[in-house]
Coordinates of C-alpha atoms in Angstrom, one line a residue:
Chain A
M1 CA 0.0 0.0 0.0
A2 CA 1.5 3.3 -1.1
Q3 CA 0.8 6.5 0.8
V4 CA 0.2 9.9 -0.7
Q5 CA 1.5 12.6 1.7
S6 CA 1.0 16.3 1.8
P7 CA 4.3 18.2 1.1
V8 CA 3.0 21.3 2.9
P9 CA 0.6 22.2 5.7
G10 CA -2.8 23.6 4.6
T11 CA -6.3 22.6 3.8
F12 CA -6.9 19.4 1.8
Y13 CA -9.5 19.2 -1.0
T14 CA -10.5 15.9 -2.6
K15 CA -12.4 17.8 -5.4
P16 CA -11.2 20.2 -8.1
S17 CA -14.1 22.6 -7.1
P18 CA -17.0 22.2 -4.6
D19 CA -19.5 21.3 -7.3
E20 CA -17.4 18.6 -8.9
A21 CA -16.8 15.0 -8.0
A22 CA -13.7 13.8 -6.1
F23 CA -10.5 13.3 -8.2
K24 CA -10.6 9.6 -7.3
T25 CA -12.9 7.1 -5.7
A26 CA -12.0 3.7 -4.2
G27 CA -11.4 1.2 -7.0
D28 CA -10.2 3.7 -9.6
T29 CA -7.1 3.0 -11.5
V30 CA -4.2 5.3 -10.6
A31 CA -1.3 6.1 -12.8
V32 CA 2.0 7.7 -11.7
D33 CA 1.5 11.5 -11.5
D34 CA -2.3 11.3 -11.4
I35 CA -3.8 14.2 -9.4
I36 CA -5.2 12.9 -6.1
G37 CA -6.2 16.2 -4.5
L38 CA -5.3 19.8 -3.8
V39 CA -3.7 21.4 -0.8
E40 CA -4.5 25.1 -0.2
V41 CA -1.6 26.8 1.5
M42 CA -1.9 30.6 2.0
K43 CA -4.5 30.9 -0.7
T44 CA -2.3 29.0 -3.2
F45 CA -3.5 25.7 -4.5
I46 CA -0.9 22.9 -4.9
Q47 CA -1.7 19.8 -6.8
I48 CA -1.1 16.5 -5.1
H49 CA 0.1 13.7 -7.4
S50 CA 0.4 10.0 -6.8
E51 CA 4.0 8.6 -7.0
A52 CA 2.7 5.1 -7.4
A53 CA 0.5 3.3 -9.9
G54 CA -2.2 0.9 -8.9
T55 CA -5.8 1.0 -7.5
F56 CA -7.1 3.9 -5.4
A57 CA -7.8 2.6 -1.9
G58 CA -9.4 5.8 -0.5
Y59 CA -8.8 9.1 1.1
A60 CA -7.4 9.3 4.6
V61 CA -8.6 12.9 5.1
E62 CA -12.0 14.4 4.5
D63 CA -12.6 17.2 1.9
G64 CA -11.9 20.6 3.4
M65 CA -10.0 19.5 6.5
P66 CA -6.7 21.0 7.8
V67 CA -3.6 18.9 7.2
T68 CA 0.0 19.1 8.3
A69 CA 3.2 18.6 6.2
G70 CA 3.9 14.9 5.8
Q71 CA 0.3 13.8 6.7
K72 CA -1.1 10.8 4.9
L73 CA -3.8 12.1 2.5
A74 CA -4.7 8.9 0.6
E75 CA -3.6 5.4 -0.1
V76 CA -3.0 3.6 -3.4
D77 CA -2.9 -0.2 -3.6
A78 CA 0.2 -0.7 -5.7
G79 CA -0.3 -4.4 -6.0
Chain B
M1 CA -17.6 58.5 21.9
S2 CA -20.4 55.8 21.9
I3 CA -18.0 52.9 21.2
K4 CA -16.8 51.3 24.5
R5 CA -16.2 47.7 23.5
L6 CA -14.9 47.0 20.0
L7 CA -14.9 43.5 18.6
I8 CA -12.2 42.9 15.9
A9 CA -13.5 40.5 13.3
N10 CA -10.2 39.8 11.6
R11 CA -6.7 38.5 12.3
G12 CA -3.0 39.1 11.4
E13 CA -1.4 42.4 11.2
I14 CA -4.6 44.4 10.7
A15 CA -6.0 43.0 13.9
V16 CA -2.9 44.2 15.8
R17 CA -3.3 47.6 14.1
I18 CA -6.9 47.9 15.2
V19 CA -6.2 46.7 18.7
R20 CA -3.5 49.4 19.0
A21 CA -5.7 52.2 17.6
A22 CA -8.7 51.3 19.9
K23 CA -6.6 51.0 23.0
A24 CA -5.1 54.4 22.4
M25 CA -8.7 55.7 22.4
G26 CA -9.5 54.1 25.7
I27 CA -11.8 51.4 24.0
K28 CA -11.8 47.8 25.4
T29 CA -10.8 45.4 22.6
I30 CA -12.4 42.0 21.9
Q31 CA -10.3 39.9 19.6
V32 CA -11.9 36.9 17.8
Y33 CA -9.7 34.0 16.7
S34 CA -9.9 30.7 14.9
E35 CA -8.7 27.4 16.4
A36 CA -5.5 27.8 14.4
D37 CA -4.9 31.4 15.7
A38 CA -5.1 31.1 19.5
D39 CA -1.5 32.3 19.9
M40 CA -1.6 35.2 17.4
L41 CA -0.2 38.5 18.5
A42 CA -3.5 40.4 18.5
C43 CA -4.8 37.8 21.0
K44 CA -1.9 38.6 23.3
Q45 CA -2.6 42.3 23.1
A46 CA -6.4 42.5 23.2
D47 CA -8.4 42.8 26.5
V48 CA -10.7 39.9 25.7
T49 CA -10.4 37.0 23.3
V50 CA -13.0 34.7 21.9
C51 CA -12.8 31.6 19.7
V52 CA -15.2 31.7 16.7
G53 CA -14.5 28.4 15.0
G54 CA -12.3 26.1 13.1
A55 CA -9.1 26.9 11.2
V56 CA -10.6 27.1 7.8
A57 CA -11.9 30.7 7.3
K58 CA -15.4 29.7 6.4
D59 CA -15.8 28.1 9.8
S60 CA -14.5 31.2 11.7
Y61 CA -13.6 34.5 10.2
L62 CA -16.3 34.2 7.5
N63 CA -18.9 32.6 9.9
I64 CA -21.4 35.4 10.6
P65 CA -23.6 33.6 13.2
N66 CA -20.5 32.6 15.2
I67 CA -19.0 36.1 15.2
L68 CA -22.4 37.7 16.2
A69 CA -22.7 35.1 19.0
A70 CA -19.2 36.0 20.2
A71 CA -20.1 39.7 20.1
K72 CA -23.1 39.1 22.2
E73 CA -21.3 36.9 24.7
T74 CA -18.6 39.5 25.2
D75 CA -20.9 42.6 25.3
A76 CA -19.4 44.2 22.2
D77 CA -21.0 47.4 21.2
A78 CA -19.2 47.8 17.8
V79 CA -17.5 45.6 15.2
H80 CA -14.4 46.5 13.1
P81 CA -14.1 44.2 10.1
G82 CA -10.5 45.2 9.0
Y83 CA -9.9 44.3 5.4
G84 CA -10.6 41.0 3.5
F85 CA -12.9 38.3 5.1
L86 CA -16.3 40.0 5.9
A87 CA -15.1 43.7 5.5
E88 CA -17.1 44.3 2.3
S89 CA -20.1 42.0 3.2
A90 CA -23.2 44.1 3.2
K91 CA -25.0 41.1 4.8
F92 CA -22.6 41.1 7.7
A93 CA -22.7 44.9 8.1
Q94 CA -26.5 44.8 8.2
A95 CA -26.5 41.9 10.7
V96 CA -24.2 43.8 13.0
V97 CA -26.5 46.8 13.0
D98 CA -29.6 44.6 13.4
A99 CA -28.0 43.1 16.5
G100 CA -27.9 46.6 17.9
M101 CA -24.2 47.2 17.4
I102 CA -22.2 49.8 15.5
W103 CA -20.5 48.8 12.2
V104 CA -17.2 50.5 11.7
G105 CA -17.7 51.1 8.0
P106 CA -20.2 52.5 5.6
A107 CA -23.9 51.5 5.7
A108 CA -24.8 48.1 4.2
A109 CA -26.6 49.8 1.3
T110 CA -23.5 51.8 0.4
I111 CA -21.3 48.6 0.5
D112 CA -23.9 47.0 -1.8
R113 CA -24.1 50.0 -4.2
M114 CA -20.3 50.6 -4.5
G115 CA -19.6 46.9 -4.7
D116 CA -21.7 46.6 -7.9
K117 CA -19.5 47.7 -10.8
V118 CA -22.3 49.2 -12.9
A119 CA -24.0 51.0 -10.0
A120 CA -20.6 52.3 -8.8
R121 CA -19.8 53.6 -12.3
Q122 CA -23.1 55.4 -12.5
A123 CA -22.6 56.9 -9.0
A124 CA -19.1 58.0 -10.0
Q125 CA -20.4 59.6 -13.3
A126 CA -23.2 61.4 -11.4
A127 CA -20.6 62.9 -9.0
G128 CA -18.4 64.1 -11.9
V129 CA -15.7 61.4 -11.5
P130 CA -14.3 60.4 -14.9
V131 CA -14.9 56.8 -16.0
V132 CA -13.3 54.9 -18.9
P133 CA -15.1 56.4 -22.0
G134 CA -17.1 53.8 -23.9
S135 CA -20.0 53.3 -26.2
K136 CA -23.4 53.7 -24.6
D137 CA -25.1 50.9 -26.6
R138 CA -24.1 48.0 -28.7
I139 CA -22.7 48.7 -32.1
D140 CA -23.6 46.7 -35.2
K141 CA -22.2 48.7 -38.1
I142 CA -18.6 49.5 -38.8
D143 CA -19.3 53.2 -39.7
E144 CA -21.1 53.5 -36.4
A145 CA -18.0 52.0 -34.6
V146 CA -15.7 54.6 -36.3
E147 CA -18.0 57.4 -35.3
V148 CA -18.1 56.3 -31.7
A149 CA -14.3 55.8 -31.7
E150 CA -13.8 59.4 -32.8
R151 CA -15.8 60.5 -29.9
I152 CA -14.1 58.4 -27.1
G153 CA -10.6 58.6 -28.6
Y154 CA -8.0 56.1 -29.8
P155 CA -6.7 53.6 -29.0
V156 CA -10.0 51.8 -28.6
M157 CA -10.7 48.4 -27.2
I158 CA -13.2 46.3 -29.3
K159 CA -15.2 43.9 -27.1
A160 CA -18.0 41.6 -27.9
A161 CA -21.2 43.1 -26.5
A162 CA -22.4 39.7 -25.4
G163 CA -19.0 38.5 -24.2
G164 CA -17.0 38.5 -21.1
G165 CA -13.7 37.3 -19.7
G166 CA -11.6 39.0 -22.3
K167 CA -12.7 36.8 -25.3
G168 CA -12.5 38.6 -28.6
I169 CA -10.9 41.7 -27.3
R170 CA -8.9 43.7 -29.9
I171 CA -7.1 47.0 -29.7
A172 CA -7.3 49.5 -32.6
Q173 CA -4.8 52.4 -32.8
D174 CA -6.7 54.4 -35.5
A175 CA -9.7 54.3 -37.8
T176 CA -7.9 52.2 -40.5
E177 CA -7.1 49.6 -38.0
L178 CA -10.6 49.7 -36.5
R179 CA -12.1 49.2 -40.0
S180 CA -10.0 46.1 -40.4
L181 CA -10.3 44.6 -36.9
A182 CA -14.0 45.3 -36.2
P183 CA -15.4 42.9 -38.8
Q184 CA -13.1 40.2 -37.4
A185 CA -14.3 40.9 -33.9
Q186 CA -17.9 40.8 -35.2
T187 CA -17.4 37.4 -36.8
E188 CA -15.7 36.0 -33.7
A189 CA -18.4 37.4 -31.4
A190 CA -21.1 35.9 -33.6
A191 CA -19.3 32.5 -33.5
A192 CA -18.6 32.6 -29.8
F193 CA -21.8 34.1 -28.4
G194 CA -24.3 34.0 -31.3
D195 CA -24.3 37.8 -31.3
G196 CA -22.1 39.9 -33.5
G197 CA -22.8 43.1 -31.5
L198 CA -19.7 45.1 -30.4
Y199 CA -18.8 47.4 -27.6
L200 CA -16.1 50.0 -27.7
E201 CA -14.1 51.4 -24.8
R202 CA -11.0 53.6 -24.7
A203 CA -7.9 51.3 -24.3
I204 CA -5.8 52.5 -21.4
E205 CA -2.5 50.8 -22.3
S206 CA 0.1 50.2 -19.5
P207 CA -1.9 52.3 -17.0
R208 CA -0.8 53.2 -13.5
H209 CA -2.9 52.3 -10.5
I210 CA -3.7 55.4 -8.5
E211 CA -6.1 55.6 -5.6
V212 CA -7.5 58.3 -3.3
Q213 CA -8.1 57.8 0.4
I214 CA -11.3 59.4 1.6
M215 CA -13.1 59.5 5.0
G216 CA -16.7 60.5 5.6
D217 CA -18.8 61.0 8.7
G218 CA -22.1 60.4 6.9
I219 CA -22.6 64.1 6.0
D220 CA -19.2 65.6 5.2
A221 CA -16.2 63.9 3.6
V222 CA -12.5 64.7 3.1
H223 CA -9.6 63.2 1.2
F224 CA -6.1 62.3 2.5
F225 CA -4.5 62.6 -1.0
E226 CA -3.5 59.8 -3.3
R227 CA -1.4 56.6 -3.4
E228 CA 0.6 55.1 -6.3
C229 CA 0.2 51.3 -6.3
S230 CA 1.3 50.2 -9.8
L231 CA 3.9 47.6 -8.7
Q232 CA 1.7 44.5 -8.8
R233 CA 2.1 40.8 -9.3
R234 CA -1.0 38.8 -10.3
R235 CA -3.1 41.9 -9.6
Q236 CA -1.8 42.0 -6.0
K237 CA -0.1 45.1 -4.9
V238 CA 3.5 44.5 -3.7
W239 CA 4.7 48.0 -3.2
E240 CA 2.8 51.3 -2.5
E241 CA 3.7 54.9 -2.3
A242 CA 2.1 58.2 -1.2
G243 CA 2.0 60.5 -3.0
A244 CA 2.0 59.8 -6.7
D245 CA 4.9 61.8 -8.1
C246 CA 3.7 61.3 -11.6
L247 CA 0.7 63.7 -11.0
N248 CA 0.9 67.5 -11.4
E249 CA -0.9 69.6 -8.9
A250 CA -3.9 70.4 -11.1
T251 CA -4.5 66.7 -11.8
R252 CA -4.0 65.8 -8.2
A253 CA -6.5 68.4 -7.1
K254 CA -9.1 67.2 -9.6
L255 CA -8.5 63.6 -8.7
C256 CA -8.9 64.2 -5.0
D257 CA -11.7 66.7 -5.2
T258 CA -14.0 64.6 -7.4
A259 CA -13.3 61.6 -5.0
V260 CA -14.7 63.7 -2.2
S261 CA -17.7 64.7 -4.3
L262 CA -18.5 61.0 -4.8
A263 CA -18.1 60.3 -1.1
K264 CA -20.4 63.1 -0.2
A265 CA -23.0 62.1 -2.8
V266 CA -23.3 58.6 -1.2
N267 CA -23.3 60.0 2.4
Y268 CA -20.2 57.9 3.0
C269 CA -19.2 57.0 6.6
G270 CA -15.8 55.6 7.5
A271 CA -12.7 55.0 5.5
G272 CA -12.8 54.3 1.8
T273 CA -10.7 54.2 -1.3
L274 CA -11.5 55.1 -4.9
E275 CA -9.3 53.3 -7.4
Y276 CA -8.3 54.7 -10.7
L277 CA -6.4 53.8 -13.9
Y278 CA -4.1 56.7 -14.8
D279 CA -2.7 57.3 -18.2
D280 CA 0.7 58.9 -18.1
V281 CA 0.5 60.0 -21.7
S282 CA -2.8 61.8 -21.7
K283 CA -2.6 62.7 -18.0
Q284 CA -6.1 61.4 -17.6
F285 CA -7.6 59.3 -14.8
Y286 CA -10.5 56.9 -14.9
F287 CA -12.5 55.5 -11.9
I288 CA -12.5 51.7 -11.7
E289 CA -13.9 50.8 -8.3
M290 CA -14.4 51.8 -4.7
N291 CA -13.2 49.8 -1.7
T292 CA -15.5 50.4 1.3
R293 CA -13.0 49.6 4.0
I294 CA -9.6 50.4 5.4
Q295 CA -6.8 49.1 3.0
V296 CA -3.6 47.2 3.5
E297 CA -1.6 50.2 2.3
H298 CA -3.2 52.9 4.5
P299 CA 0.0 53.5 6.5
V300 CA 1.7 55.4 3.6
T301 CA -1.1 57.9 3.8
E302 CA -0.8 58.1 7.6
M303 CA 2.9 58.8 7.2
I304 CA 2.5 61.8 4.9
T305 CA -0.6 63.3 6.6
G306 CA 0.2 62.5 10.2
V307 CA -3.4 61.3 10.7
D308 CA -4.3 57.9 12.3
L309 CA -6.9 56.7 9.8
V310 CA -7.9 53.7 11.9
Q311 CA -8.7 55.8 14.9
E312 CA -10.5 58.3 12.7
M313 CA -12.8 55.7 11.2
I314 CA -13.7 54.3 14.6
K315 CA -14.4 57.9 15.7
V316 CA -16.7 58.9 12.8
C317 CA -18.5 55.5 12.8
G318 CA -19.0 56.0 16.6
G319 CA -21.1 59.1 15.6
E320 CA -18.6 61.9 15.9
K321 CA -17.8 64.5 13.2
L322 CA -14.7 64.4 11.1
S323 CA -11.7 65.6 13.1
H324 CA -10.3 67.7 10.2
K325 CA -11.4 70.2 7.7
Q326 CA -10.0 69.6 4.2
S327 CA -7.8 72.7 4.6
E328 CA -6.2 71.2 7.7
I329 CA -5.1 68.0 6.0
T330 CA -1.6 68.5 4.4
R331 CA 1.0 66.2 3.0
T332 CA 4.7 66.2 3.9
G333 CA 7.4 64.3 2.2
H334 CA 7.0 60.9 0.6
A335 CA 6.2 57.4 2.0
I336 CA 6.8 53.9 0.6
E337 CA 5.4 50.6 1.9
V338 CA 6.6 47.1 0.9
R339 CA 4.5 44.0 1.6
L340 CA 6.5 41.2 3.3
N341 CA 4.9 37.9 2.4
A342 CA 5.8 34.5 3.6
E343 CA 6.7 33.3 0.1
D344 CA 9.9 32.3 -1.7
P345 CA 10.4 34.9 -4.5
H346 CA 13.1 32.6 -6.0
L347 CA 10.6 29.7 -6.3
Q348 CA 7.6 31.2 -8.1
F349 CA 6.5 32.9 -4.8
M350 CA 5.7 29.5 -3.2
P351 CA 4.0 30.1 0.2
W352 CA 6.3 29.4 3.2
P353 CA 4.2 29.1 6.4
G354 CA 7.2 28.5 8.7
K355 CA 8.1 29.3 12.3
V356 CA 9.8 32.6 13.2
T357 CA 13.1 31.6 14.8
S358 CA 14.5 35.2 15.1
L359 CA 13.1 38.7 14.6
K360 CA 15.0 41.9 14.2
I361 CA 12.8 44.9 13.6
P362 CA 14.3 48.0 11.9
E363 CA 14.1 51.1 13.9
G364 CA 14.7 54.8 13.3
D365 CA 13.1 58.1 12.4
G366 CA 10.5 57.6 9.7
I367 CA 10.6 53.8 9.8
R368 CA 7.5 51.8 10.7
F369 CA 6.9 48.0 10.7
D370 CA 3.3 46.8 11.0
H371 CA 3.3 43.0 11.6
F372 CA 2.0 40.2 13.8
L373 CA 5.3 38.3 14.4
Y374 CA 7.2 37.3 17.4
E375 CA 10.1 34.8 18.0
G376 CA 8.7 31.3 18.2
Y377 CA 5.5 32.1 16.3
Q378 CA 4.3 29.4 13.9
I379 CA 2.6 31.1 10.9
P380 CA -0.6 29.1 10.1
P381 CA -1.0 28.0 6.5
F382 CA -4.7 28.7 6.3
Y383 CA -4.7 32.4 5.6
D384 CA -3.1 35.1 3.5
S385 CA 0.7 35.1 3.2
L386 CA 1.1 38.8 4.3
I387 CA 3.2 38.8 7.4
G388 CA 4.1 42.4 7.7
K389 CA 4.5 45.8 6.0
L390 CA 7.7 47.8 6.1
I391 CA 6.9 51.5 5.8
V392 CA 9.3 54.5 5.5
H393 CA 8.8 58.2 5.4
G394 CA 11.4 60.5 3.7
T395 CA 11.7 64.1 2.8
D396 CA 11.1 63.2 -0.8
R397 CA 10.9 60.1 -3.0
V398 CA 14.7 59.8 -3.3
D399 CA 15.1 60.0 0.5
A400 CA 12.3 57.5 1.0
L401 CA 13.9 55.0 -1.4
R402 CA 17.2 55.4 0.4
K403 CA 15.5 54.8 3.8
M404 CA 13.7 51.7 2.4
A405 CA 17.0 50.2 1.2
I406 CA 18.5 50.7 4.7
A407 CA 15.4 49.4 6.5
L408 CA 15.3 46.3 4.3
D409 CA 19.0 45.6 5.1
E410 CA 18.2 45.9 8.8
V411 CA 15.0 43.7 9.0
E412 CA 15.6 40.1 9.8
I413 CA 13.0 37.4 9.9
G414 CA 14.6 34.0 10.7
G415 CA 13.1 30.7 9.8
L416 CA 11.0 31.9 6.9
K417 CA 11.3 32.6 3.2
T418 CA 10.0 36.1 2.6
T419 CA 9.7 38.6 -0.2
I420 CA 12.5 40.8 1.3
P421 CA 14.9 39.8 -1.6
L422 CA 12.3 41.0 -4.1
H423 CA 12.1 44.4 -2.4
K424 CA 15.9 44.7 -2.1
A425 CA 16.2 44.1 -5.8
L426 CA 13.4 46.6 -6.6
C427 CA 15.2 49.3 -4.4
K428 CA 18.3 48.9 -6.6
D429 CA 16.4 49.0 -9.9
E430 CA 16.8 52.1 -12.1
V431 CA 13.2 52.0 -13.4
V432 CA 11.9 51.9 -9.9
A433 CA 14.2 54.8 -9.0
S434 CA 12.9 56.8 -11.9
G435 CA 9.3 56.0 -11.0
A436 CA 8.5 55.2 -14.6
F437 CA 6.6 52.0 -14.0
H438 CA 3.0 50.9 -14.5
T439 CA 0.7 48.0 -13.7
Q440 CA 2.2 45.8 -16.4
W441 CA 5.8 46.4 -15.5
L442 CA 6.6 44.0 -12.6
E443 CA 5.7 40.7 -14.1
P444 CA 7.8 41.0 -17.2
W445 CA 10.6 42.3 -15.0
L446 CA 10.4 39.1 -12.9
A447 CA 10.0 36.9 -16.0
A448 CA 13.3 38.4 -17.3
G449 CA 15.1 37.0 -14.4
N450 CA 15.9 40.2 -12.6
L451 CA 15.8 38.4 -9.2
T452 CA 18.3 35.8 -10.1
K453 CA 21.1 37.6 -11.8
P454 CA 24.2 35.4 -12.3
S455 CA 26.3 37.3 -9.8
E456 CA 23.8 36.6 -7.1
K457 CA 23.0 33.0 -7.9
G458 CA 25.7 31.7 -5.5
A459 CA 24.1 33.4 -2.6
I460 CA 20.6 31.9 -3.1

């Protein structure tokens, strides 16, 4: 199981905008560099990419919640 | 003075600024904070503190019910919104008044009216404030376009009447160019919006951003002269000056006097700013919008006029008359403010919400540092990157620039990446020294690598 971590502290978003669906849902195929979510740090949005390929296992943080640098955001089943 | 207990519905450096102003007036200060801001400087300085919700702004600083509940719980009789967050929310302003408190700002109806671009443009025109000349109605024929262009003056911007977001915009320098470009614009507008109607507006190329500080007590209004805020990145001001040395006295007088006319026409109460585009070539200015709040860059105006604008807005909103007649407000010397952001200017201005490990504040005559930092303070990542404003006051612009360069060498904020290197480079730049810049100047300057000259690369 590969972890996707936040490189910065901020607010985590699972969706590109409030009205849209989440970037990934459990069971989705994930390729290397796929966007998993966004972290807003000081009004700047940073894309969070997966470093692993596999199957999306789920988010570890809810949409709109504060996160710390290094915190686990999601898991990818690399198997 | 009817205000005895003032709630500050904001955070960061402006909260510190308001607490300081209110305390000097003998007013008890009530500081709200989010769960991420319990240790912010304004909380250490205020008389009372009250948590209004979670770290994310919508749960706290933008949460009207929570802020009103906090005000009731702490017996506040007035609310100061600062800038940003709910400062220009007519809904919040009205809710504060409906709860029986004083709103430190203009009436909700004024916020609403001046916040609407079309209504604000109409109010400005009615008060004799120049707006960007444009066609009154849609244009369908090329001859008609040429006729209108003669009236409003070249260069003209050709826009799709049905459009928006800059699509299909062309600029014509003269009638020949207009005759060639207008049909293209019509075709494109018809294809994009199903309507080939056009709209013409005078094109203000490479304009400066000039703004006028006004203050009203609901009946009378005065101005505190103008500010020059053309150095911008991504439409955010990074460096501001008072006054605007590019203006001659006649233009300055007309700019400031018409701003006062508009303020009086809307019975303005509190601090406000009228923003303009200024064309160096034609020496003409055009109203773009009004900000119905105190602004980030208000200190440069305070430096040259010697008036505490935050105290004055609390006073007039508390029901008192303006402290000064227009003839008593004078300007002395020149002031510059630079915005210090927790960003890395060498890495596309990436935010840097670090911990302040050391802090050395520049001191001296004519040097001011508005901030919310202290050693050991962890800057939260949830809000704006502005961490402080370094302001200097000199006898003239040359003196102010010299003072700014010295102050920037003296300020030290350990543990963070900040925009100090950007401002040091700007202080050394010949164009900045000459004052010959405009709103489209800074971004190409950055793109040209002026921050990372080869000789300096080793030090980065």
